[in-house]
Every structure is written in C-alpha cells, then in structure tokens.
Amino acid sequence: MKIVVCIKQVPDTTEIKIDPKTGTLIREGVPSIMNPDDKGGLEMALQLKEEQGAHVTVITMGPPQADLILREAFAMGADRAILLTDRKFAGADTLATSYALAGALKKLDFDLLITGRQAIDGDTAQVGPQIAEHLDLPQVSYLEDLKFDGDKTFTMKRHIEEGYQILEVEAPCVVTVLASANNPRYMSVGGIVDAYQKEVEIWGKDQIEVDETLLGLKGSPTSVHKAFARGLKPAGELYEVETDEAVGIIINKMKEKFIL
Amino acid sequence: MNFSLTKEQELFQQMIRDFAENEVKPLAAEIDEQERFPIETVEKMAKIGIMGIPIPKQYGGAGGNNLMYSMAVEELSAVCGTTGVIVSAHTSLCAAPILENGTEEQKQKYLPKLASGEWIGAFGLTEPNAGTDAAGQQTTAVEDGDNYIINGSKIFITNAEYAHVYVIFAMTDKSQGTRGITAFIIEKGTPGFSIGKKEKKMGIKGSATCELIFENCVLPKTNMLGKLSKGFGIAMKTLDGGRIGIAAQALGLAQGAINETVKYVKERKQFGRAISAFQNTQFQLADMNTKTEASRMLVRKAAYKKDQKIPYSVDAAMAKLYAAETAMEVTNKAVQLHGGYGYTREYPVERMMRDAKITEIYEGTSEVQRMVISANMLK
C-alpha cells in the first residue's frame, strides 16, 4: 500500500504575529512544530505500515525551514519526504494551497491520502477536503480510526457531533484525521541520526502541474479584512472527579498559587 | 569555533525534552519517595533508542555520538536525577568498555542487547576497602583450566538489581598491584554470583544501588574483557567516559533546579510583590545560570573531544568537578529561594539537592578530579 501524508509546520505559540499589511502569519523567529492533527495522521500511516506494510511519503508546502518537520517525519519512520516550496506559493489561502498541493499529488501514486483535520494556526479544516475535490477523489473527514482489509477497502470510524459513523471506502481516497485518533510516537534516536542522511526532495512550481495564476496570494480569493491576536488564556486543567474531591483540588490549587 | 548545535542535535534535544517532560517528570517524585527503580521508563527509553545512543548501528545502537548522549543525560536529569544515572551507568560504564575493549564476539553478543535496552548494564569496581584507592582490590580471580574462579564483593553498584550484564574487576595477580587487575564481563545468573543488600541512600533513590557477591563464581576465560592484567587501565579509561555522563547529570540537575526556581519566584509574593522583583533573587538567579552555562560548555567540550578521538581525560575531570560543585551550589540556592516550601517534598528542589550531592562523590570524587587536573599540569 502507498500512503501520502500532508503535514504542515505551524507556530507553537499562542502569541501569533500577523503581518498588518497582508494579514498573513509571520513565521520568522517563532518556534515551529508539526501540526498536531497532521502528526495524528502520520502516526495512523505509520501504524498501517507496521501492521500491513506500506510505503509512507510525507509532503509539506511551506518555506525552506519547513524541512524540519520532514526530518521529524523521517525520524518517526516516514520513507520519503517532499518539500513543496516556491516564492510563488507565498501568501496562499486554503484554495491556492490545496490547488498547489493537488498539483504535486497528481505526480504521486497512492492508495490513501491522509491530511490532518485542521491546522492550529488557521483552524479552517478546508485544505484536506479541497484537495480531494481538486483530485476528484472520495473523502472522509474527522477520522478517529481506520482499518485496511489488505485488498482495497478501508473501514473508517468518523467522529460526528452525535457520535460516530462507520464507513467502508475503497482506495484511492482522502481522509482527514483528528489528533485524538492516537498518541503519536516519539522520534527514535537512530531515526534522528538517519533523518539527516536522507534526501528531502524539493519541488517548486515548475516541478508540478499547475496554472501559475492560481498560486499564492494572487490566486487566493480570500482577502483578510482584519487580523488581530486573540487574548491570552492559560490552558487550564480538567479533572473528572466527585464533588468532594473536586473541592479539595480547587482549594489545594488556590493554596499553591497563594490565593488562599 | 562553533557554539551552535546542528539541526540534527536540535531535533534530538526537542525529542528528548518532550520525552523527559511527558514520560520521566511525572514519575520523579514517586520513585524517589518509594525508592523504586523506574523499569517502565527504561522500557520506554529502550523503545526509542535512548539506551544505546553512542553505540554504532552495526551493534544495534542508534549510531549517535557522545555529545548527543550527554545531552540526553542532561535533559533526563533536569527532571529526574535517578533516570539520568540509570542511562549513564548503563551506557558509559557497561556498553562503552565492551565497545572499546571487547572482542568482536563479545561485542556481537552483548552490545545489541544493551543498545536495544533489552538488557541493562552495570559496572563493579568499588569495594568496601577500595573506593578512591581503586588499586586496593580484594576481589580475586584465580585461573582454573578454561575458567577463572571469582571471590569477593563489590559495593555501591548502580543498576545492580536490574542489570543483566556487569563489567567487573578482580585481582588476577595480587603481587602486581594495579598491574594485576583484570576486567571481566559477567552475566546475571552465573552460578556463584548474587546480588547483596540494597543501599538506603540520601538521593537518586530510584536507582537500584546494591552489593555484588562472588562466591566461587566460575567464569569462562572468554569472559575476560581486554587483556590479562590490563584491567586497571580499562577501569580508568571507562571512568573518564563515565565522568562526561555524571557531569551531564549534574548539569541537568542544576538546570532543572533553575527551571523550577524561575517559575516559583514569579509566582511567590512577599511584601506585596513577586519575589522575582527583589534584587537578591535576581542576582542569585544570574549566578546560578552563569555557572550552569559554564558547566554546559565544559561538558560539551569533553563530549566533543571524545567524539573527535582527542584525549579528553582532563576535560572530563574538569567538566565533572565544575558541574558537580555547581549542581550542589545551584540546588542549594534553589531551595533557599523557595524558602520553607523548598524544604518540603511539595516542591522538587529538595530532591534535586539530595540528588546533586552524589555527583561530587561517585565516579571519582571532586578531590580525585582535582588530582587528575593538577597531575596533568605538573607532569
């Protein structure tokens, strides 16, 4: 089986800086991570690889420094990595992004295309489904679990508001995965050592099948009216306990913070 | 001259920091309190290659280097000193001497199991009457056909209870002093070899520190590590490498105490202000951080030199001396800045202070490090 996983590098901070002129993110100087839903998608692919054997390709569209998450994917167990990077891609909205990615994906042969549900920077959840439309493939979003029958049918568990849907879908298809689907593995030490011996393939607009006028800021119908940083709020802790115990926890926390 | 980590080292640091934070830190207080060896953590570390970082891939290791290994011990120790020393003793004191002195057969037999973490390693040099004076070995190995018969005991052996392989030292010719010491590899379960009492320690309480007892223990000659009578040199060289590990442990403890203290002084209010607003707090923190960063430079330099195969024995001694004394000073200051709370087990700094003390003692006391450093200056 051949699997392609789309991953994205996102800023690992609640304090996102935005370019006031274009309304797009400034990534320079902000610590970056692999988007959590995408990491869940990669873990799903790597589990399929372990259980049934698969070749896993990861692809990202981004600036040259997005190389880091591709190395991370290698260190987790991916077999091939492609960095889609070109100045012409800069400033793309979801439509222009999915268009460029679809242009690259047309050059790849796969049975399953996995994307994360959404990225923690934009939170649109649009790119995965749009890629499926560009490629004219069936799609299933919000996946919690996926099994393969070894031939060509996937059984999928899809998270919906009222519960779950169980679906059977034939390859090739596109799925979007939730971070809650699994606990992504750590990179292995040996994997990290090897990750920098392997080659990350770099593709620009000339290596893929696209119409240049539909790329980047120019090809993006979305115009950002106003962008602003949201207020900071600590993450908080969640306990599921009986009332008496909950009161005790709250009192202890207030003592810890010297409120009491 | 380059003080930056490579991209590969940065990625490694990110992974090990995540692992330490999510898998090691949550257990640190519990294993200290219960004096329990964190076997579940060792299994998790084994799975991702932390038990074989500087072991070449051909022997089942991760194929990393000593700099990466020192970074791992540092990051693990920043949240749990016990976990740091488990990895350090296993890697520096057991896998490394087998890699450096073993026959091809011994390397093939032991290294893949050690590097994968399937087996845990330990090292036995210290005896009741042979501590800093390691030459005063009482354990004997007497030739008997194709075997050696070992008699004696070793004390303060890290990982002892949970290890499967031990590198030990015994007198093969008492009349020759240090030139009569030979190194051996011994497996758990060898008839005549048993584990004695477990020490009750001040710190690193989760590491299983026990006695090794040899009573007419029969060991095939093929288990000799290195050549006959060359054991003392192997022990000293092994300890040179081990000092990088312990220096990294001390460095981690100091950094861990700083991390906790920075968090605390911003939260703790006295006289209507966070105590971080007081100049005493600021100056103490500045000194703690400066000395810790200086320790880091010494640790990384020693590890770098070992990787480059440049003589590093004096560098390792300096790194261990300075990092250990810094760890003691920094953790002491961390407790002081935490005030009464710092003296309680509600906060991790008292544990870090107890853990730090041993770094001035084991794998060569601070006094031994000073002997090594000055001997090199005066030769």
Coordinates of N, CA and C in Angstrom, one line a residue, chain B residues 55-142:
Chain B
I55 N 26.2 4.0 20.7 CA 26.6 2.7 20.1 C 26.4 2.6 18.6
P56 N 27.4 2.2 17.9 CA 27.3 2.2 16.4 C 26.1 1.3 15.9
K57 N 25.5 1.6 14.8 CA 24.4 0.9 14.3 C 24.7 -0.6 14.0
Q58 N 26.0 -0.9 13.7 CA 26.3 -2.3 13.4 C 26.2 -3.1 14.6
Y59 N 26.2 -2.5 15.8 CA 26.0 -3.3 17.0 C 24.6 -3.0 17.6
G60 N 23.7 -2.5 16.8 CA 22.3 -2.4 17.2 C 22.0 -1.0 17.9
G61 N 23.0 -0.2 17.9 CA 22.8 1.1 18.6 C 22.2 2.2 17.7
A62 N 22.0 3.4 18.2 CA 21.4 4.4 17.5 C 22.4 5.1 16.5
G63 N 23.7 4.9 16.7 CA 24.7 5.5 15.8 C 24.9 6.9 16.1
G64 N 24.5 7.4 17.3 CA 24.7 8.8 17.6 C 26.1 9.0 18.2
N65 N 26.3 10.1 18.9 CA 27.7 10.3 19.5 C 27.6 10.7 20.9
N66 N 28.7 10.9 21.5 CA 28.8 11.2 23.0 C 28.2 12.6 23.3
L67 N 28.2 13.5 22.3 CA 27.6 14.8 22.6 C 26.1 14.6 22.7
M68 N 25.5 13.8 21.9 CA 24.0 13.5 22.0 C 23.7 12.8 23.2
Y69 N 24.6 11.9 23.6 CA 24.4 11.1 24.8 C 24.4 12.0 26.0
S70 N 25.4 12.9 26.0 CA 25.5 13.9 27.2 C 24.2 14.8 27.2
M71 N 23.7 15.2 26.1 CA 22.5 16.0 26.1 C 21.3 15.2 26.6
A72 N 21.3 13.9 26.3 CA 20.2 13.1 26.8 C 20.2 13.0 28.3
V73 N 21.4 12.7 28.8 CA 21.6 12.6 30.3 C 21.2 13.9 31.0
E74 N 21.6 15.0 30.3 CA 21.3 16.3 30.9 C 19.8 16.5 31.0
E75 N 19.1 16.3 29.9 CA 17.7 16.6 29.8 C 16.9 15.6 30.7
L76 N 17.3 14.4 30.8 CA 16.6 13.4 31.7 C 16.8 13.9 33.2
S77 N 18.1 14.3 33.5 CA 18.4 14.6 34.9 C 17.8 15.9 35.3
A78 N 17.4 16.8 34.3 CA 16.8 18.1 34.6 C 15.4 17.8 35.2
V79 N 14.8 16.7 35.0 CA 13.5 16.4 35.6 C 13.6 15.2 36.6
C80 N 14.7 14.4 36.5 CA 14.8 13.2 37.4 C 16.3 12.7 37.4
G81 N 17.0 13.0 38.5 CA 18.4 12.6 38.6 C 18.6 11.1 38.5
T82 N 17.6 10.3 39.1 CA 17.7 8.9 39.1 C 17.7 8.3 37.6
T83 N 16.8 8.8 36.8 CA 16.7 8.3 35.4 C 18.0 8.7 34.6
G84 N 18.6 9.8 34.9 CA 19.8 10.2 34.3 C 21.0 9.3 34.6
V85 N 21.1 8.8 35.9 CA 22.2 8.0 36.2 C 22.0 6.5 35.8
I86 N 20.7 6.1 35.6 CA 20.5 4.8 35.1 C 21.0 4.7 33.7
V87 N 20.7 5.7 32.9 CA 21.2 5.7 31.5 C 22.8 5.9 31.5
S88 N 23.3 6.7 32.3 CA 24.7 7.0 32.4 C 25.5 5.8 32.7
A89 N 25.1 5.1 33.8 CA 25.9 3.9 34.2 C 25.8 2.8 33.2
H90 N 24.6 2.6 32.6 CA 24.4 1.6 31.6 C 25.2 1.9 30.4
T91 N 25.2 3.1 29.9 CA 25.9 3.4 28.7 C 27.4 3.6 28.8
S92 N 27.8 4.5 29.8 CA 29.3 4.8 29.9 C 30.0 3.7 30.6
L93 N 29.4 3.0 31.6 CA 30.2 2.1 32.4 C 30.1 0.6 32.0
C94 N 29.1 0.3 31.1 CA 29.0 -1.1 30.7 C 29.1 -1.3 29.2
A95 N 28.2 -0.6 28.5 CA 28.3 -0.7 27.0 C 29.6 -0.1 26.4
A96 N 30.0 1.0 26.9 CA 31.2 1.7 26.4 C 32.5 0.8 26.6
P97 N 32.8 0.3 27.8 CA 34.0 -0.5 27.9 C 34.0 -1.8 27.0
I98 N 32.8 -2.4 26.8 CA 32.7 -3.5 26.0 C 32.9 -3.1 24.5
L99 N 32.4 -2.0 24.1 CA 32.6 -1.5 22.8 C 34.1 -1.2 22.5
E100 N 34.7 -0.6 23.6 CA 36.1 -0.1 23.4 C 37.2 -1.2 23.6
N101 N 36.8 -2.3 24.4 CA 37.8 -3.3 24.7 C 37.4 -4.7 24.4
G102 N 36.2 -4.9 24.0 CA 35.7 -6.2 23.8 C 36.2 -6.9 22.5
T103 N 36.2 -8.2 22.5 CA 36.5 -8.9 21.2 C 35.3 -8.8 20.3
E104 N 35.4 -9.1 19.0 CA 34.3 -9.0 18.1 C 33.1 -9.9 18.6
E105 N 33.5 -11.0 19.1 CA 32.5 -12.0 19.6 C 31.7 -11.4 20.8
Q106 N 32.5 -10.8 21.7 CA 31.8 -10.1 22.9 C 30.9 -9.0 22.5
K107 N 31.4 -8.2 21.5 CA 30.6 -7.1 21.1 C 29.3 -7.5 20.4
Q108 N 29.4 -8.6 19.6 CA 28.2 -9.1 18.9 C 27.2 -9.7 19.9
K109 N 27.8 -10.3 21.0 CA 27.0 -11.0 22.0 C 26.2 -10.0 22.9
Y110 N 27.0 -8.9 23.4 CA 26.4 -8.1 24.4 C 25.8 -6.7 23.9
L111 N 26.5 -6.1 22.9 CA 26.1 -4.8 22.5 C 24.7 -4.7 22.0
P112 N 24.2 -5.6 21.1 CA 22.9 -5.4 20.6 C 21.8 -5.4 21.7
K113 N 22.0 -6.3 22.7 CA 21.1 -6.4 23.8 C 21.1 -5.2 24.7
L114 N 22.3 -4.7 24.9 CA 22.5 -3.5 25.7 C 21.9 -2.3 25.0
A115 N 22.3 -2.1 23.7 CA 21.9 -0.9 23.0 C 20.4 -0.9 22.8
S116 N 19.8 -2.0 22.7 CA 18.3 -2.0 22.5 C 17.6 -1.9 23.8
G117 N 18.3 -2.0 24.9 CA 17.7 -1.8 26.2 C 17.1 -3.1 26.7
E118 N 17.2 -4.2 25.9 CA 16.6 -5.5 26.4 C 17.4 -5.9 27.6
W119 N 18.7 -5.6 27.7 CA 19.5 -5.9 28.9 C 19.9 -4.5 29.4
I120 N 20.0 -4.5 30.7 CA 20.6 -3.3 31.4 C 22.0 -3.6 31.9
G121 N 22.9 -2.6 31.8 CA 24.3 -2.8 32.2 C 24.7 -2.2 33.5
A122 N 25.7 -2.8 34.1 CA 26.3 -2.2 35.3 C 27.8 -2.4 35.4
F123 N 28.4 -1.8 36.4 CA 29.9 -1.8 36.5 C 30.3 -2.0 37.9
G124 N 31.2 -2.9 38.1 CA 31.7 -3.1 39.5 C 33.1 -3.0 39.7
L125 N 33.5 -1.9 40.3 CA 34.9 -1.6 40.6 C 35.1 -1.4 42.1
T126 N 34.2 -0.5 42.7 CA 34.3 -0.2 44.1 C 34.1 -1.4 45.1
E127 N 34.9 -1.4 46.1 CA 34.8 -2.4 47.1 C 34.8 -1.7 48.5
P128 N 34.4 -2.4 49.6 CA 34.4 -1.8 50.9 C 35.8 -1.1 51.2
N129 N 36.9 -1.7 50.8 CA 38.2 -1.1 51.1 C 38.9 -0.6 49.9
A130 N 38.2 -0.4 48.8 CA 38.8 0.1 47.6 C 37.8 1.1 46.9
G131 N 37.8 2.3 47.4 CA 37.0 3.4 46.9 C 37.8 4.2 46.0
T132 N 38.2 5.4 46.4 CA 39.1 6.2 45.6 C 40.4 5.5 45.4
D133 N 40.9 4.7 46.3 CA 42.1 3.9 46.1 C 41.7 2.6 45.4
A134 N 41.3 2.7 44.2 CA 40.7 1.6 43.4 C 41.8 0.4 43.3
A135 N 43.0 0.8 43.5 CA 44.1 -0.2 43.3 C 44.0 -1.3 44.4
G136 N 43.3 -0.9 45.5 CA 43.3 -1.9 46.7 C 42.3 -2.9 46.5
Q137 N 42.1 -3.5 45.3 CA 41.1 -4.5 45.1 C 41.3 -5.8 45.9
Q138 N 40.3 -6.3 46.5 CA 40.4 -7.5 47.3 C 39.8 -8.7 46.5
T139 N 38.9 -8.4 45.6 CA 38.2 -9.5 44.8 C 39.3 -10.2 44.0
T140 N 39.3 -11.5 44.0 CA 40.3 -12.2 43.3 C 39.7 -13.1 42.1
A141 N 40.5 -13.3 41.1 CA 40.1 -14.2 40.0 C 41.3 -15.2 39.9
V142 N 41.0 -16.5 40.2 CA 42.1 -17.5 40.1 C 41.9 -18.4 38.9

